[in-house]
């Protein structure tokens, strides 16, 4: 999970909210919701799930808008653009896992990282099996926050670990080929696989040229 750089809300989103003062998320026209999801996904998140960093298709069948702070926990933030994150629709990890299986409590948000304001990637590292763990040397409070965030979004689900392990294995084949690791085309190919925090961590810690 890395920091999301939020931008100005979609104009149609802001216009509808300011003019109509909707009370429920469903009051937003479906087209406005769809276009908002697409703008956040493409222009703010580079087509990555805001929590897992998986690549998401632009098609609505692969993602949804998640309210980081649940709607019933803070109705004042239902239409807060800075509370909206596009997440995978999978129930096993991501935003839906946070809400439906982890069942986040109202007093728990301070215990987890919020990618809109926090850069969790600086506090994590990865194991060969793809497991995400707290970075060695971080203070206890940060370590606990990393661990709780991983738990809240199930970021060490077996399928995510497998994908990351496969990526680590492929990256390792380039480790002794500095010219390949530094090749922009190679970087683009790997970044297009998602898990950009893993790429950045791996290059920083394993590339002999860095």
Tab-separated table of C-alpha atoms in Angstrom:
chain	number	residue	atom	x	y	z
A	1	UNK	CA	0.000	0.000	0.000
A	2	UNK	CA	1.437	3.361	-1.062
A	3	UNK	CA	0.189	6.920	-0.830
A	4	UNK	CA	-2.564	8.026	-3.178
A	5	UNK	CA	-2.237	11.568	-4.465
A	6	UNK	CA	-5.811	12.833	-4.533
A	7	UNK	CA	-6.836	15.420	-7.096
A	8	UNK	CA	-9.824	17.707	-7.552
A	9	UNK	CA	-13.165	15.882	-7.591
A	10	UNK	CA	-14.876	15.110	-10.853
A	11	UNK	CA	-16.820	18.246	-11.824
A	12	UNK	CA	-20.095	16.348	-12.270
A	13	UNK	CA	-19.635	14.841	-8.799
A	14	UNK	CA	-19.074	18.207	-7.112
A	15	UNK	CA	-21.849	19.898	-9.070
A	16	UNK	CA	-24.429	17.279	-8.171
A	17	UNK	CA	-23.469	17.217	-4.489
A	18	UNK	CA	-23.433	21.025	-4.178
A	19	UNK	CA	-26.734	21.512	-5.998
A	20	UNK	CA	-28.749	18.563	-4.701
A	21	UNK	CA	-27.333	17.899	-1.226
A	22	UNK	CA	-27.806	14.107	-1.425
A	23	UNK	CA	-28.097	12.190	1.828
A	24	UNK	CA	-27.204	8.684	0.642
A	25	UNK	CA	-24.541	7.415	-1.741
A	26	UNK	CA	-27.244	5.835	-3.873
A	27	UNK	CA	-28.695	9.307	-4.503
A	28	UNK	CA	-25.790	9.965	-6.860
A	29	UNK	CA	-26.722	9.192	-10.479
A	30	UNK	CA	-25.171	5.918	-11.576
A	31	UNK	CA	-23.257	7.661	-14.369
A	32	UNK	CA	-21.678	10.085	-11.899
A	33	UNK	CA	-20.666	7.195	-9.647
A	34	UNK	CA	-19.235	5.296	-12.603
A	35	UNK	CA	-17.277	8.265	-13.933
A	36	UNK	CA	-16.016	9.096	-10.446
A	37	UNK	CA	-14.726	5.553	-10.024
A	38	UNK	CA	-12.971	5.747	-13.377
A	39	UNK	CA	-11.364	9.116	-12.665
A	40	UNK	CA	-10.063	7.997	-9.275
A	41	UNK	CA	-8.776	4.697	-10.642
A	42	UNK	CA	-7.003	6.102	-13.695
A	43	UNK	CA	-5.823	9.558	-12.668
A	44	UNK	CA	-5.219	9.116	-8.941
A	45	UNK	CA	-4.340	5.444	-8.554
A	46	UNK	CA	-2.695	4.565	-11.886
A	47	UNK	CA	-5.142	1.676	-12.317
A	48	UNK	CA	-4.006	0.047	-9.060
A	49	UNK	CA	-6.243	-1.112	-6.225
A	50	UNK	CA	-5.787	1.493	-3.508
A	51	UNK	CA	-5.088	-1.187	-0.916
A	52	UNK	CA	-3.617	-4.303	-2.535
A	53	UNK	CA	-1.826	-2.564	-5.465
A	54	UNK	CA	-3.226	-5.147	-7.871
A	55	UNK	CA	-3.780	-3.938	-11.426
A	56	UNK	CA	-7.478	-3.228	-11.992
A	57	UNK	CA	-9.242	-3.064	-15.330
A	58	UNK	CA	-11.085	0.129	-16.103
A	59	UNK	CA	-14.214	-2.006	-16.434
A	60	UNK	CA	-16.580	-1.611	-13.489
A	61	UNK	CA	-16.694	-5.388	-12.996
A	62	UNK	CA	-13.258	-5.358	-11.377
A	63	UNK	CA	-13.522	-2.480	-8.929
A	64	UNK	CA	-15.766	-0.295	-6.806
A	65	UNK	CA	-15.519	2.921	-4.814
A	66	UNK	CA	-14.741	2.175	-1.194
A	67	UNK	CA	-15.343	4.691	1.580
A	68	UNK	CA	-12.220	4.411	3.724
A	69	UNK	CA	-14.307	5.551	6.680
A	70	UNK	CA	-17.539	3.625	6.306
A	71	UNK	CA	-20.651	5.575	5.470
A	72	UNK	CA	-22.482	4.573	8.636
A	73	UNK	CA	-19.439	5.465	10.751
A	74	UNK	CA	-19.370	9.059	9.536
A	75	UNK	CA	-22.277	10.188	7.315
A	76	UNK	CA	-20.590	13.583	6.920
A	77	UNK	CA	-17.877	11.925	4.832
A	78	UNK	CA	-20.115	10.053	2.401
A	79	UNK	CA	-19.433	12.639	-0.313
A	80	UNK	CA	-15.954	13.612	0.832
A	81	UNK	CA	-13.758	13.005	-2.236
A	82	UNK	CA	-10.812	12.495	0.128
A	83	UNK	CA	-12.579	9.500	1.644
A	84	UNK	CA	-13.054	7.669	-1.665
A	85	UNK	CA	-10.666	4.913	-2.774
A	86	UNK	CA	-11.126	2.524	-5.678
A	87	UNK	CA	-10.638	-1.056	-4.535
A	88	UNK	CA	-10.947	-4.527	-5.991
A	89	UNK	CA	-14.416	-6.024	-5.714
A	90	UNK	CA	-12.944	-9.230	-4.264
A	91	UNK	CA	-14.366	-10.151	-0.862
A	92	UNK	CA	-11.131	-11.824	0.286
A	93	UNK	CA	-9.032	-8.663	0.530
A	94	UNK	CA	-9.238	-4.919	-0.001
A	95	UNK	CA	-12.079	-2.576	0.907
A	96	UNK	CA	-14.827	-5.168	1.024
A	97	UNK	CA	-12.739	-7.349	3.334
A	98	UNK	CA	-12.202	-4.353	5.642
A	99	UNK	CA	-15.929	-3.761	5.923
A	100	UNK	CA	-17.465	-7.237	5.728
A	101	UNK	CA	-14.973	-9.666	7.276
A	102	UNK	CA	-12.572	-7.607	9.352
A	103	UNK	CA	-15.656	-5.564	10.264
A	104	UNK	CA	-13.754	-2.407	11.080
A	105	UNK	CA	-14.984	-0.618	14.168
A	106	UNK	CA	-15.511	3.116	14.402
A	107	UNK	CA	-12.602	3.513	16.821
A	108	UNK	CA	-10.144	1.482	14.707
A	109	UNK	CA	-9.260	3.921	11.919
A	110	UNK	CA	-6.375	5.457	13.851
A	111	UNK	CA	-4.892	1.966	14.173
A	112	UNK	CA	-4.495	1.442	10.421
A	113	UNK	CA	-2.823	3.316	7.579
A	114	UNK	CA	-4.954	5.452	5.280
A	115	UNK	CA	-3.348	5.547	1.802
A	116	UNK	CA	-4.858	8.965	1.139
A	117	UNK	CA	-2.744	10.533	3.894
A	118	UNK	CA	-0.100	7.904	4.732
A	119	UNK	CA	2.717	6.237	2.817
A	120	UNK	CA	2.778	2.791	4.364
A	121	UNK	CA	5.288	1.570	1.764
A	122	UNK	CA	8.176	3.146	3.667
A	123	UNK	CA	7.458	0.925	6.657
A	124	UNK	CA	7.209	-2.480	4.950
A	125	UNK	CA	9.413	-5.130	3.399
A	126	UNK	CA	8.785	-8.424	1.658
A	127	UNK	CA	9.820	-12.033	2.116
A	128	UNK	CA	10.696	-14.427	-0.713
A	129	UNK	CA	7.303	-16.096	-0.326
A	130	UNK	CA	5.599	-12.764	-1.053
A	131	UNK	CA	4.640	-12.034	2.529
A	132	UNK	CA	4.428	-8.370	3.482
A	133	UNK	CA	5.850	-7.549	6.924
A	134	UNK	CA	6.847	-4.508	8.949
A	135	UNK	CA	10.261	-3.178	8.048
A	136	UNK	CA	13.049	-4.124	10.409
A	137	UNK	CA	13.912	-1.321	12.809
A	138	UNK	CA	10.584	0.519	12.858
A	139	UNK	CA	9.290	1.526	16.265
A	140	UNK	CA	6.748	-0.639	18.051
A	141	UNK	CA	3.767	1.623	17.364
A	142	UNK	CA	4.518	1.680	13.641
A	143	UNK	CA	5.062	-2.076	13.583
A	144	UNK	CA	1.687	-2.627	15.215
A	145	UNK	CA	0.009	-0.232	12.772
A	146	UNK	CA	1.559	-2.066	9.804
A	147	UNK	CA	0.407	-5.408	11.176
A	148	UNK	CA	-3.114	-4.144	11.868
A	149	UNK	CA	-3.364	-2.661	8.360
A	150	UNK	CA	-2.267	-5.950	6.807
A	151	UNK	CA	-4.903	-7.685	8.896
A	152	UNK	CA	-7.645	-5.138	8.114
A	153	UNK	CA	-7.259	-5.521	4.343
A	154	UNK	CA	-5.968	-9.118	4.406
A	155	UNK	CA	-2.905	-8.068	2.431
A	156	UNK	CA	-1.210	-11.404	3.072
A	157	UNK	CA	-3.974	-13.455	1.514
A	158	UNK	CA	-2.484	-16.513	-0.182
A	159	UNK	CA	-3.255	-15.294	-3.702
A	160	UNK	CA	-1.626	-11.906	-3.091
A	161	UNK	CA	1.433	-13.540	-1.573
A	162	UNK	CA	1.688	-15.874	-4.557
A	163	UNK	CA	1.516	-12.994	-7.043
A	164	UNK	CA	4.164	-11.062	-5.153
A	165	UNK	CA	6.386	-14.133	-4.812
A	166	UNK	CA	6.184	-14.704	-8.563
A	167	UNK	CA	7.169	-11.096	-9.146
A	168	UNK	CA	10.102	-11.347	-6.723
A	169	UNK	CA	11.289	-14.494	-8.478
A	170	UNK	CA	11.164	-12.792	-11.870
A	171	UNK	CA	12.944	-9.720	-10.533
A	172	UNK	CA	15.672	-11.912	-9.084
A	173	UNK	CA	16.508	-13.197	-12.559
A	174	UNK	CA	17.504	-9.648	-13.481
A	175	UNK	CA	19.505	-9.002	-10.312
A	176	UNK	CA	22.881	-9.689	-11.905
A	177	UNK	CA	21.953	-7.948	-15.129
A	178	UNK	CA	22.216	-4.328	-14.086
A	179	UNK	CA	21.624	-2.997	-17.588
A	180	UNK	CA	18.258	-4.783	-17.674
A	181	UNK	CA	17.112	-3.552	-14.273
A	182	UNK	CA	17.978	-0.011	-15.344
A	183	UNK	CA	16.225	-0.354	-18.696
A	184	UNK	CA	13.068	1.850	-18.720
A	185	UNK	CA	11.248	-0.731	-20.835
A	186	UNK	CA	11.944	-3.438	-18.257
A	187	UNK	CA	10.782	-1.178	-15.442
A	188	UNK	CA	7.594	-0.332	-17.327
A	189	UNK	CA	6.892	-4.026	-17.934
A	190	UNK	CA	7.240	-4.843	-14.260
A	191	UNK	CA	5.368	-1.778	-12.997
A	192	UNK	CA	2.507	-2.718	-15.304
A	193	UNK	CA	2.192	-5.887	-13.234
A	194	UNK	CA	1.122	-3.860	-10.207
A	195	UNK	CA	2.582	-4.068	-6.686
A	196	UNK	CA	4.657	-0.920	-7.215
A	197	UNK	CA	5.708	-0.830	-3.560
A	198	UNK	CA	7.305	-4.232	-4.023
A	199	UNK	CA	9.144	-3.048	-7.156
A	200	UNK	CA	10.465	0.054	-5.392
A	201	UNK	CA	11.481	-1.914	-2.307
A	202	UNK	CA	13.210	-4.601	-4.366
A	203	UNK	CA	15.170	-2.151	-6.512
A	204	UNK	CA	16.228	-0.117	-3.489
A	205	UNK	CA	17.410	-3.153	-1.566
A	206	UNK	CA	18.738	-5.451	-4.283
A	207	UNK	CA	19.893	-3.508	-7.308
A	208	UNK	CA	23.704	-3.250	-7.147
A	209	UNK	CA	23.575	0.032	-9.033
A	210	UNK	CA	21.486	1.759	-6.351
